[in-house]
Coordinates of C-alpha atoms (C1' of nucleotides) in Angstrom, one line a residue:
Chain A
M1231 CA 86.6 120.5 60.6
E1232 CA 87.0 123.5 62.8
H1233 CA 85.8 123.7 66.3
R1234 CA 83.4 121.9 68.7
R1235 CA 85.4 118.9 69.7
A1236 CA 88.1 118.2 72.2
D1237 CA 88.2 116.1 75.4
T1238 CA 90.2 113.5 73.6
I1239 CA 93.0 115.9 72.6
A1240 CA 95.3 114.8 75.5
E1241 CA 95.0 111.1 74.5
E1242 CA 95.6 111.9 70.8
L1243 CA 98.6 114.0 71.6
E1244 CA 99.9 111.3 74.0
E1245 CA 99.5 108.8 71.1
L1246 CA 101.5 111.2 68.8
I1247 CA 104.3 111.4 71.3
F1248 CA 104.3 107.7 72.1
S1249 CA 104.4 106.7 68.4
G1250 CA 107.6 108.6 68.1
V1251 CA 106.5 111.5 65.8
Y1252 CA 108.3 113.8 68.2
A1253 CA 111.8 113.3 69.4
D1254 CA 113.2 114.1 72.8
G1255 CA 113.5 117.9 73.3
D1256 CA 111.2 118.9 70.5
R1257 CA 109.2 121.9 71.3
L1258 CA 105.4 121.6 70.9
D1259 CA 104.2 124.7 69.2
E1260 CA 100.8 125.6 70.6
V1261 CA 99.4 127.3 67.5
R1262 CA 100.6 124.6 65.1
L1263 CA 99.2 121.8 67.3
A1264 CA 95.9 123.7 67.8
E1265 CA 95.6 124.0 64.0
H1266 CA 96.4 120.3 63.6
F1267 CA 93.6 119.3 66.0
G1268 CA 91.3 122.0 64.7
V1269 CA 90.8 123.7 68.0
S1270 CA 91.9 126.9 69.7
R1271 CA 94.9 127.2 72.0
T1272 CA 92.7 127.1 75.1
P1273 CA 91.8 123.4 75.1
L1274 CA 95.2 122.5 73.7
R1275 CA 96.9 124.1 76.6
E1276 CA 94.7 122.2 79.0
A1277 CA 95.7 119.0 77.3
L1278 CA 99.4 119.9 77.7
Q1279 CA 98.9 120.6 81.4
R1280 CA 97.5 117.1 81.7
L1281 CA 100.4 115.5 79.9
A1282 CA 102.9 117.4 82.0
L1283 CA 102.3 115.5 85.2
S1284 CA 102.7 112.1 83.5
G1285 CA 106.2 113.1 82.6
L1286 CA 105.7 112.9 78.8
V1287 CA 106.0 116.6 78.4
E1288 CA 108.0 119.2 80.3
L1289 CA 106.4 122.6 80.7
I1290 CA 108.9 125.4 81.0
P1291 CA 107.3 128.7 82.0
R1292 CA 107.4 131.4 79.3
R1293 CA 109.3 128.9 77.1
G1294 CA 106.8 126.3 76.0
A1295 CA 106.2 122.6 76.1
F1296 CA 109.0 120.2 75.3
V1297 CA 108.8 116.5 74.6
R1298 CA 110.5 114.5 77.3
Q1299 CA 111.4 111.0 76.1
P1300 CA 113.2 109.0 78.8
G1301 CA 116.9 108.3 78.1
P1302 CA 118.6 104.9 78.4
V1303 CA 119.3 105.4 82.1
E1304 CA 115.8 106.5 83.0
L1305 CA 114.4 103.6 81.0
L1306 CA 116.4 101.1 82.9
E1307 CA 115.2 102.6 86.1
M1308 CA 111.6 102.4 84.9
F1309 CA 112.0 98.8 83.9
E1310 CA 113.5 98.1 87.4
V1311 CA 110.4 99.6 89.0
M1312 CA 108.1 97.8 86.7
A1313 CA 109.8 94.5 87.6
E1314 CA 109.2 95.2 91.3
L1315 CA 105.7 96.3 90.9
E1316 CA 104.8 93.2 88.9
A1317 CA 106.6 91.0 91.5
V1318 CA 104.3 92.5 94.2
C1319 CA 101.3 91.9 92.0
A1320 CA 102.3 88.3 91.5
R1321 CA 103.0 87.8 95.2
L1322 CA 99.5 89.1 96.2
A1323 CA 97.8 87.4 93.3
A1324 CA 99.2 84.0 94.2
R1325 CA 97.0 84.0 97.2
R1326 CA 94.0 85.8 95.9
I1327 CA 93.6 84.7 92.3
S1328 CA 90.2 83.3 91.3
D1329 CA 89.7 80.2 89.2
T1330 CA 88.0 82.1 86.5
A1331 CA 91.0 84.5 86.3
L1332 CA 93.3 81.5 86.1
T1333 CA 91.3 80.3 83.2
E1334 CA 91.5 83.7 81.5
L1335 CA 95.2 83.7 82.1
R1336 CA 95.7 80.4 80.4
A1337 CA 93.5 81.6 77.5
A1338 CA 95.6 84.8 77.1
N1339 CA 98.7 82.7 77.2
E1340 CA 97.3 80.4 74.6
S1341 CA 96.5 83.4 72.3
C1342 CA 100.0 84.7 72.9
Q1343 CA 101.5 81.4 71.8
Q1344 CA 99.4 81.4 68.7
A1345 CA 100.5 85.0 67.9
V1346 CA 104.1 84.0 68.3
E1347 CA 103.6 81.1 65.9
A1348 CA 101.8 83.3 63.4
R1349 CA 104.5 85.9 63.8
D1350 CA 101.7 88.4 64.4
A1351 CA 103.4 91.1 66.5
D1352 CA 100.3 93.2 67.1
A1353 CA 98.3 90.3 68.4
Y1354 CA 101.2 89.3 70.6
Y1355 CA 101.3 92.8 72.2
F1356 CA 97.6 92.8 72.7
E1357 CA 97.5 89.3 74.4
N1358 CA 100.6 90.0 76.4
E1359 CA 99.0 93.1 77.8
R1360 CA 95.9 91.1 78.7
F1361 CA 98.1 88.5 80.4
H1362 CA 99.8 91.0 82.6
S1363 CA 96.7 93.0 83.2
I1364 CA 94.9 90.0 84.6
I1365 CA 97.7 89.6 87.2
Y1366 CA 97.5 93.3 88.1
Q1367 CA 93.8 93.0 88.7
Q1368 CA 94.1 89.8 90.7
S1369 CA 96.5 91.4 93.1
G1370 CA 93.3 92.5 94.8
N1371 CA 94.7 96.0 95.2
S1372 CA 93.1 98.2 92.6
F1373 CA 95.5 101.1 93.3
L1374 CA 98.4 98.9 92.7
A1375 CA 96.8 97.5 89.5
Q1376 CA 96.2 101.0 88.3
E1377 CA 99.8 102.1 88.9
A1378 CA 101.2 99.0 87.3
A1379 CA 99.0 99.4 84.2
K1380 CA 100.0 103.0 83.9
L1381 CA 103.7 102.2 83.9
H1382 CA 103.2 99.2 81.6
K1383 CA 101.6 101.5 79.1
R1384 CA 104.4 104.0 79.4
L1385 CA 107.0 101.3 78.7
Q1386 CA 105.0 99.6 75.9
P1387 CA 106.8 101.4 73.0
F1388 CA 110.2 100.3 74.3
R1389 CA 109.2 96.7 74.9
R1390 CA 108.7 96.4 71.2
Q1391 CA 112.3 96.9 70.5
Q1392 CA 113.7 94.2 72.7
L1393 CA 111.7 91.5 71.0
R1394 CA 114.0 91.8 68.0
F1395 CA 116.4 89.5 69.8
R1396 CA 116.4 86.0 68.4
G1397 CA 114.4 83.6 70.5
R1398 CA 113.2 86.2 72.9
M1399 CA 109.6 85.6 72.1
A1400 CA 109.9 81.9 72.8
Q1401 CA 111.8 82.5 76.0
S1402 CA 109.1 85.0 77.0
M1403 CA 106.4 82.4 76.5
A1404 CA 108.3 79.9 78.6
E1405 CA 108.5 82.5 81.4
H1406 CA 104.7 83.0 81.1
E1407 CA 104.2 79.3 81.6
E1408 CA 106.3 79.3 84.7
I1409 CA 104.3 82.3 86.1
V1410 CA 101.0 80.6 85.5
R1411 CA 102.2 77.4 87.2
A1412 CA 103.4 79.3 90.2
L1413 CA 100.1 81.2 90.5
E1414 CA 98.1 77.9 90.1
N1415 CA 100.1 76.5 93.0
G1416 CA 99.5 79.6 95.1
A1417 CA 103.3 79.8 95.4
A1418 CA 103.7 83.5 96.3
N1419 CA 107.5 83.9 96.2
P1420 CA 108.2 81.7 93.1
A1421 CA 105.5 83.7 91.3
A1422 CA 107.0 87.0 92.4
E1423 CA 110.5 85.9 91.4
A1424 CA 109.3 84.5 88.0
L1425 CA 107.5 87.7 87.1
R1426 CA 110.3 90.0 88.4
N1427 CA 112.9 88.2 86.2
H1428 CA 110.5 88.1 83.3
V1429 CA 110.3 91.9 83.3
A1430 CA 113.8 92.6 84.4
V1431 CA 115.2 90.7 81.5
Q1432 CA 113.4 93.0 79.2
G1433 CA 115.2 95.9 80.7
E1434 CA 118.5 94.1 80.4
K1435 CA 117.8 93.2 76.7
F1436 CA 116.9 96.8 76.1
H1437 CA 120.2 97.8 77.7
Q1438 CA 122.1 95.4 75.5
L1439 CA 120.3 96.9 72.5
M1440 CA 121.2 100.4 73.4
A1441 CA 124.8 99.4 74.0
S1442 CA 125.1 97.7 70.7
L1443 CA 123.6 100.7 68.9
K1444 CA 126.0 103.0 70.7
S1445 CA 129.1 100.9 69.9
A1446 CA 128.0 100.6 66.3
A1447 CA 127.8 104.4 66.0
E1448 CA 131.4 104.9 67.2
Chain B
M843 CA 95.2 142.0 93.9
E844 CA 93.7 141.2 90.6
H845 CA 95.6 139.5 87.8
R846 CA 99.2 138.9 86.7
R847 CA 100.1 135.9 88.8
A848 CA 99.5 132.2 88.5
D849 CA 101.9 129.3 87.9
T850 CA 101.6 128.3 91.6
I851 CA 97.9 127.9 91.5
A852 CA 98.0 124.2 91.1
E853 CA 100.3 123.9 94.2
E854 CA 98.1 126.2 96.3
L855 CA 95.0 124.4 95.3
E856 CA 96.6 121.1 96.1
E857 CA 97.5 122.4 99.5
L858 CA 93.9 123.5 100.0
I859 CA 92.7 120.1 99.2
F860 CA 95.3 118.3 101.3
S861 CA 94.7 120.5 104.3
G862 CA 91.1 119.2 104.4
V863 CA 89.3 122.4 103.5
Y864 CA 87.3 120.4 100.9
A865 CA 85.6 117.1 101.7
D866 CA 85.3 114.2 99.4
G867 CA 82.8 114.9 96.6
D868 CA 82.9 118.6 97.0
R869 CA 82.5 120.4 93.7
L870 CA 85.1 123.0 92.9
D871 CA 83.4 126.0 91.5
E872 CA 85.5 127.5 88.8
V873 CA 84.4 131.1 89.1
R874 CA 84.6 131.1 92.9
L875 CA 88.0 129.6 92.9
A876 CA 89.2 132.0 90.2
E877 CA 88.0 134.9 92.3
H878 CA 89.7 133.4 95.4
F879 CA 93.0 133.3 93.6
G880 CA 92.4 136.6 91.8
V881 CA 92.8 135.1 88.3
S882 CA 90.4 134.3 85.5
R883 CA 89.0 130.9 84.8
T884 CA 91.6 130.1 82.1
P885 CA 94.6 129.5 84.3
L886 CA 92.4 128.0 87.0
R887 CA 91.1 125.4 84.6
E888 CA 94.7 124.6 83.6
A889 CA 95.6 124.0 87.2
L890 CA 92.6 121.7 87.6
Q891 CA 93.7 119.6 84.6
R892 CA 97.1 119.2 86.3
L893 CA 95.6 118.0 89.5
A894 CA 93.3 115.6 87.7
L895 CA 96.0 113.2 86.7
S896 CA 97.4 113.0 90.2
G897 CA 94.0 111.7 91.4
L898 CA 93.3 114.5 93.8
V899 CA 90.5 115.8 91.6
E900 CA 88.1 114.1 89.3
L901 CA 87.1 116.0 86.2
I902 CA 83.6 115.0 84.9
P903 CA 83.0 116.5 81.5
R904 CA 80.2 119.1 81.4
R905 CA 79.8 118.6 85.2
G906 CA 82.8 120.1 86.8
A907 CA 85.7 119.3 89.1
F908 CA 85.1 117.2 92.2
V909 CA 87.4 116.6 95.1
R910 CA 88.4 113.0 95.3
Q911 CA 89.6 112.0 98.7
P912 CA 90.6 108.4 99.0
G913 CA 88.3 106.2 101.0
P914 CA 89.4 103.7 103.7
V915 CA 89.8 100.9 101.2
E916 CA 91.8 102.9 98.7
L917 CA 94.0 104.3 101.5
L918 CA 94.8 100.8 102.7
E919 CA 95.7 99.9 99.2
M920 CA 97.9 103.0 98.9
F921 CA 99.7 102.2 102.2
E922 CA 100.3 98.6 100.9
V923 CA 101.9 100.0 97.7
M924 CA 103.9 102.5 99.8
A925 CA 105.2 99.7 102.0
E926 CA 106.3 97.7 98.9
L927 CA 107.9 100.7 97.3
E928 CA 109.9 101.5 100.4
A929 CA 110.9 97.9 100.8
V930 CA 112.4 98.0 97.3
C931 CA 114.2 101.2 98.0
A932 CA 115.7 99.7 101.2
R933 CA 116.7 96.5 99.4
L934 CA 118.6 98.5 96.7
A935 CA 119.9 101.1 99.2
A936 CA 121.4 98.4 101.4
R937 CA 123.9 97.7 98.7
R938 CA 124.4 101.2 97.3
I939 CA 124.2 103.5 100.3
S940 CA 127.1 105.9 100.8
D941 CA 128.8 106.6 104.1
T942 CA 127.8 110.3 104.0
A943 CA 124.2 109.2 103.4
L944 CA 124.4 106.9 106.4
T945 CA 125.6 109.8 108.5
E946 CA 122.8 112.0 107.3
L947 CA 120.4 109.1 108.1
R948 CA 121.6 108.9 111.6
A949 CA 121.4 112.7 112.0
A950 CA 117.8 112.7 110.7
N951 CA 116.9 109.9 113.1
E952 CA 118.5 111.8 116.0
S953 CA 116.5 114.9 115.1
C954 CA 113.4 112.7 114.9
Q955 CA 114.1 111.4 118.4
Q956 CA 114.5 114.9 119.8
A957 CA 111.2 115.9 118.2
V958 CA 109.5 113.0 119.9
E959 CA 110.9 114.0 123.2
A960 CA 109.9 117.6 122.7
R961 CA 106.5 116.5 121.5
D962 CA 107.0 118.7 118.4
A963 CA 104.8 117.1 115.8
D964 CA 105.7 119.4 113.0
A965 CA 109.5 118.8 113.5
Y966 CA 108.8 115.1 113.7
Y967 CA 107.1 115.1 110.3
F968 CA 109.8 117.1 108.7
E969 CA 112.6 114.9 110.0
N970 CA 110.7 111.7 109.3
E971 CA 110.3 112.8 105.7
R972 CA 114.0 113.5 105.5
F973 CA 114.8 110.1 106.9
H974 CA 112.6 108.3 104.3
S975 CA 113.7 110.6 101.5
I976 CA 117.4 109.7 102.0
I977 CA 116.5 106.1 101.6
Y978 CA 114.6 106.8 98.4
Q979 CA 117.6 108.7 97.0
Q980 CA 120.1 106.0 98.0
S981 CA 118.2 103.4 96.1
G982 CA 120.2 104.7 93.2
N983 CA 117.1 104.6 91.1
S984 CA 115.9 108.2 90.7
F985 CA 112.7 107.2 89.0
L986 CA 111.8 105.0 91.9
A987 CA 112.8 107.7 94.3
Q988 CA 110.5 110.1 92.6
E989 CA 107.6 107.8 92.6
A990 CA 108.1 106.9 96.3
A991 CA 108.3 110.6 97.2
K992 CA 105.2 111.3 95.3
L993 CA 103.2 108.7 97.1
H994 CA 104.7 109.6 100.4
K995 CA 103.5 113.1 100.0
R996 CA 100.1 112.0 99.0
L997 CA 99.8 109.9 102.2
Q998 CA 101.3 112.5 104.5
P999 CA 98.0 113.9 105.8
F1000 CA 96.8 110.4 106.8
R1001 CA 100.0 109.4 108.5
R1002 CA 99.3 112.3 110.9
Q1003 CA 96.3 110.6 112.3
Q1004 CA 97.8 107.2 113.2
L1005 CA 100.4 108.8 115.4
R1006 CA 97.6 109.5 117.9
F1007 CA 98.0 105.9 119.1
R1008 CA 99.7 105.7 122.4
G1009 CA 103.3 104.7 122.1
R1010 CA 103.3 104.7 118.3
M1011 CA 106.0 107.4 118.1
A1012 CA 108.4 105.5 120.3
Q1013 CA 107.7 102.3 118.4
S1014 CA 108.3 104.1 115.2
M1015 CA 111.7 105.3 116.4
A1016 CA 112.7 101.8 117.3
E1017 CA 111.8 100.7 113.8
H1018 CA 113.9 103.5 112.4
E1019 CA 116.8 102.3 114.5
E1020 CA 116.4 98.8 113.1
I1021 CA 116.3 100.1 109.6
V1022 CA 119.5 102.1 110.0
R1023 CA 121.3 99.0 111.5
A1024 CA 120.2 96.8 108.6
L1025 CA 121.4 99.4 106.0
E1026 CA 124.7 99.8 107.9
N1027 CA 125.3 96.1 107.6
G1028 CA 124.3 96.1 104.0
A1029 CA 121.7 93.5 104.8
A1030 CA 119.3 93.9 101.9
N1031 CA 116.4 91.6 102.9
P1032 CA 116.3 92.6 106.6
A1033 CA 116.3 96.2 105.6
A1034 CA 113.5 95.6 103.1
E1035 CA 111.5 93.7 105.7
A1036 CA 112.0 96.3 108.4
L1037 CA 110.9 99.1 106.2
R1038 CA 108.0 97.2 104.8
N1039 CA 106.7 96.5 108.2
H1040 CA 107.4 100.0 109.4
V1041 CA 105.1 101.4 106.7
A1042 CA 102.6 98.5 106.7
V1043 CA 101.9 99.0 110.4
Q1044 CA 100.9 102.6 109.6
G1045 CA 98.2 101.3 107.2
E1046 CA 97.0 98.9 109.9
K1047 CA 96.9 101.5 112.6
F1048 CA 95.0 103.7 110.2
H1049 CA 92.6 100.9 109.6
Q1050 CA 92.1 100.4 113.3
L1051 CA 91.4 104.1 113.7
M1052 CA 88.8 104.1 111.0
A1053 CA 87.1 101.0 112.5
S1054 CA 87.0 102.6 115.9
L1055 CA 85.5 105.8 114.5
K1056 CA 83.0 103.8 112.6
S1057 CA 81.9 101.7 115.6
A1058 CA 81.8 104.7 117.8
A1059 CA 79.4 106.3 115.3
E1060 CA 77.0 103.4 115.5
Chain C
dA1186 C1' 135.0 141.6 62.7
dG1187 C1' 133.0 141.0 67.1
dA1188 C1' 130.4 142.4 71.0
dC1189 C1' 126.6 145.1 72.7
dC1190 C1' 122.4 147.5 72.5
dT1191 C1' 117.8 148.3 70.6
dA1192 C1' 113.6 147.5 67.7
dT1193 C1' 110.8 144.1 65.9
dT1194 C1' 108.6 139.7 65.8
dC1195 C1' 107.0 135.6 67.9
dT1196 C1' 105.1 133.0 71.6
dT1197 C1' 103.3 132.3 75.9
dG1198 C1' 100.0 133.7 79.6
dT1199 C1' 95.6 135.5 80.8
dA1200 C1' 91.2 138.0 80.5
dT1201 C1' 86.9 138.2 78.3
dA1202 C1' 83.1 136.9 75.3
dC1203 C1' 80.0 133.7 73.7
dA1204 C1' 77.8 129.1 72.8
dA1205 C1' 76.0 124.8 74.5
dA1206 C1' 74.9 121.8 78.0
dA1207 C1' 73.3 120.9 82.7
dG1208 C1' 70.6 122.3 86.5
dT1209 C1' 66.6 124.8 88.5
dA1210 C1' 62.3 126.8 89.0
dT1211 C1' 57.8 127.8 87.3
dT1212 C1' 53.6 126.7 85.3
dG1213 C1' 50.0 123.6 84.0
dA1214 C1' 47.6 119.2 83.7
dC1215 C1' 45.8 115.2 85.9
Chain D
dG804 C1' 49.5 117.0 95.6
dT805 C1' 52.4 115.0 92.2
dC806 C1' 54.3 114.7 87.9
dA807 C1' 55.8 116.6 83.5
dA808 C1' 57.0 120.0 80.3
dT809 C1' 59.0 124.3 79.4
dA810 C1' 61.4 128.7 80.3
dC811 C1' 65.1 130.5 82.9
dT812 C1' 69.6 130.4 85.2
dT813 C1' 73.9 128.7 86.0
dT814 C1' 78.1 126.6 84.6
dT815 C1' 81.2 124.4 81.6
dG816 C1' 83.8 124.5 77.2
dT817 C1' 86.0 127.1 73.7
dA818 C1' 87.3 131.0 70.7
dT819 C1' 89.3 135.3 70.5
dA820 C1' 91.7 139.5 72.0
dC821 C1' 95.3 141.6 74.2
dA822 C1' 99.5 142.1 77.2
dA823 C1' 104.1 140.9 78.5
dG824 C1' 108.2 138.1 78.2
dA825 C1' 111.5 135.7 75.1
dA826 C1' 113.8 135.3 70.8
dT827 C1' 115.7 137.5 66.9
dA828 C1' 117.4 140.6 63.7
dG829 C1' 119.5 144.8 62.6
dG830 C1' 122.4 148.5 63.5
dT831 C1' 126.1 150.9 66.1
dC832 C1' 130.3 151.4 68.5
dT833 C1' 134.9 149.9 69.5

DNA sequence: AGACCTATTCTTGTATACAAAAGTATTGAC
DNA sequence: GTCAATACTTTTGTATACAAGAATAGGTCT
């Protein structure tokens, strides 16, 4: 498997970084990565340029590409922005959401619930993403939906950790229920508040987790 | 002036697109651009990859790079998101803003006012950017500040147009005053509301402008 | 021994060469 | 004249080659 294939390199590399193969600060060796993907340095460098703007990778001239995993502070900030973006989505969606979308939302929530009962984490993540994605779409603002989806994806690996907390999954489902009810009633502010808290609590839980890890290390 | 220089190509190209040299849908010819910058296709293609993620350029495989200027609908959506982002910044900044930052804010506003009186559009844009940038920073969330600044920059060329409206500059200054007062009082919601409206009205004015241009063309 | 300078090696940045796909023009048939 | 098929041209995608900066190791002087 030598050459004649690329185009998906950026995505594959992104996946590699997301999945935690590389730690923060790791240098990405061009020749090694090129070998790994079975391509030359040219397309690999193009992929790195792509990744640079999304913040996953920092390109230092004449030095190389370094993995840039967000630290605890930056993560909290990102969760805060996510909470606000979702709140806006909810506020707009409360007025604009269609009946079919509401049906889909209930279906996604149902599937979510089943995943919780079956303790199927993968299915839960999938359905949870669907749930949130529907709300983004129904904001009626496709630019907003796009930005929200982008950040959601970026935070996905960190959301995983905060579900370790006992009872968090059940609480999360209750919050989903509340969100759906608010959207059904077309209640803009309650929907926004519910979604903001739903996401913000994830950031807080994450913070708690980090703090507990840190104090345990001391 | 042949080779040995790049690194800034992405920025220069971005500037070229921003300044309106290329229209929506224009194809960016790699060899021509490479010649124009005095480099080979390799670094130029890397620059294009960079620009692709920010949405300025669409890369269609085996077809080439096409300029992607947002249409009226997308612009309105972007202004809507900008308004919400700034509102969040204001809400957070109202609690966290420092005295020195408030002083700077007043200074920026003063300079803005002077630029209006001198009818110096360039100075106005510069000071206006400074004004908003301070609020982003004072949100205390650097990720948020970064995202807000990014979108602000992207919308900059379109803001220019809506200031043609008679009296808009003076109104804008009054809105700035109101924002500063709310921040001084630490009034989170009023500050958020004031800033949201301040930005949202820009989107509406822009919409009016587009509509008038369209009806004039018929 | 430690600091400094130099030679060597490694890695990035860029140009060029070539292959494959898309686009264009020319020819021929109806 | 229009359509289709084929040859030709243009342009993208990728590999490779080479140049220059950064890192490193080895040696020298104090």
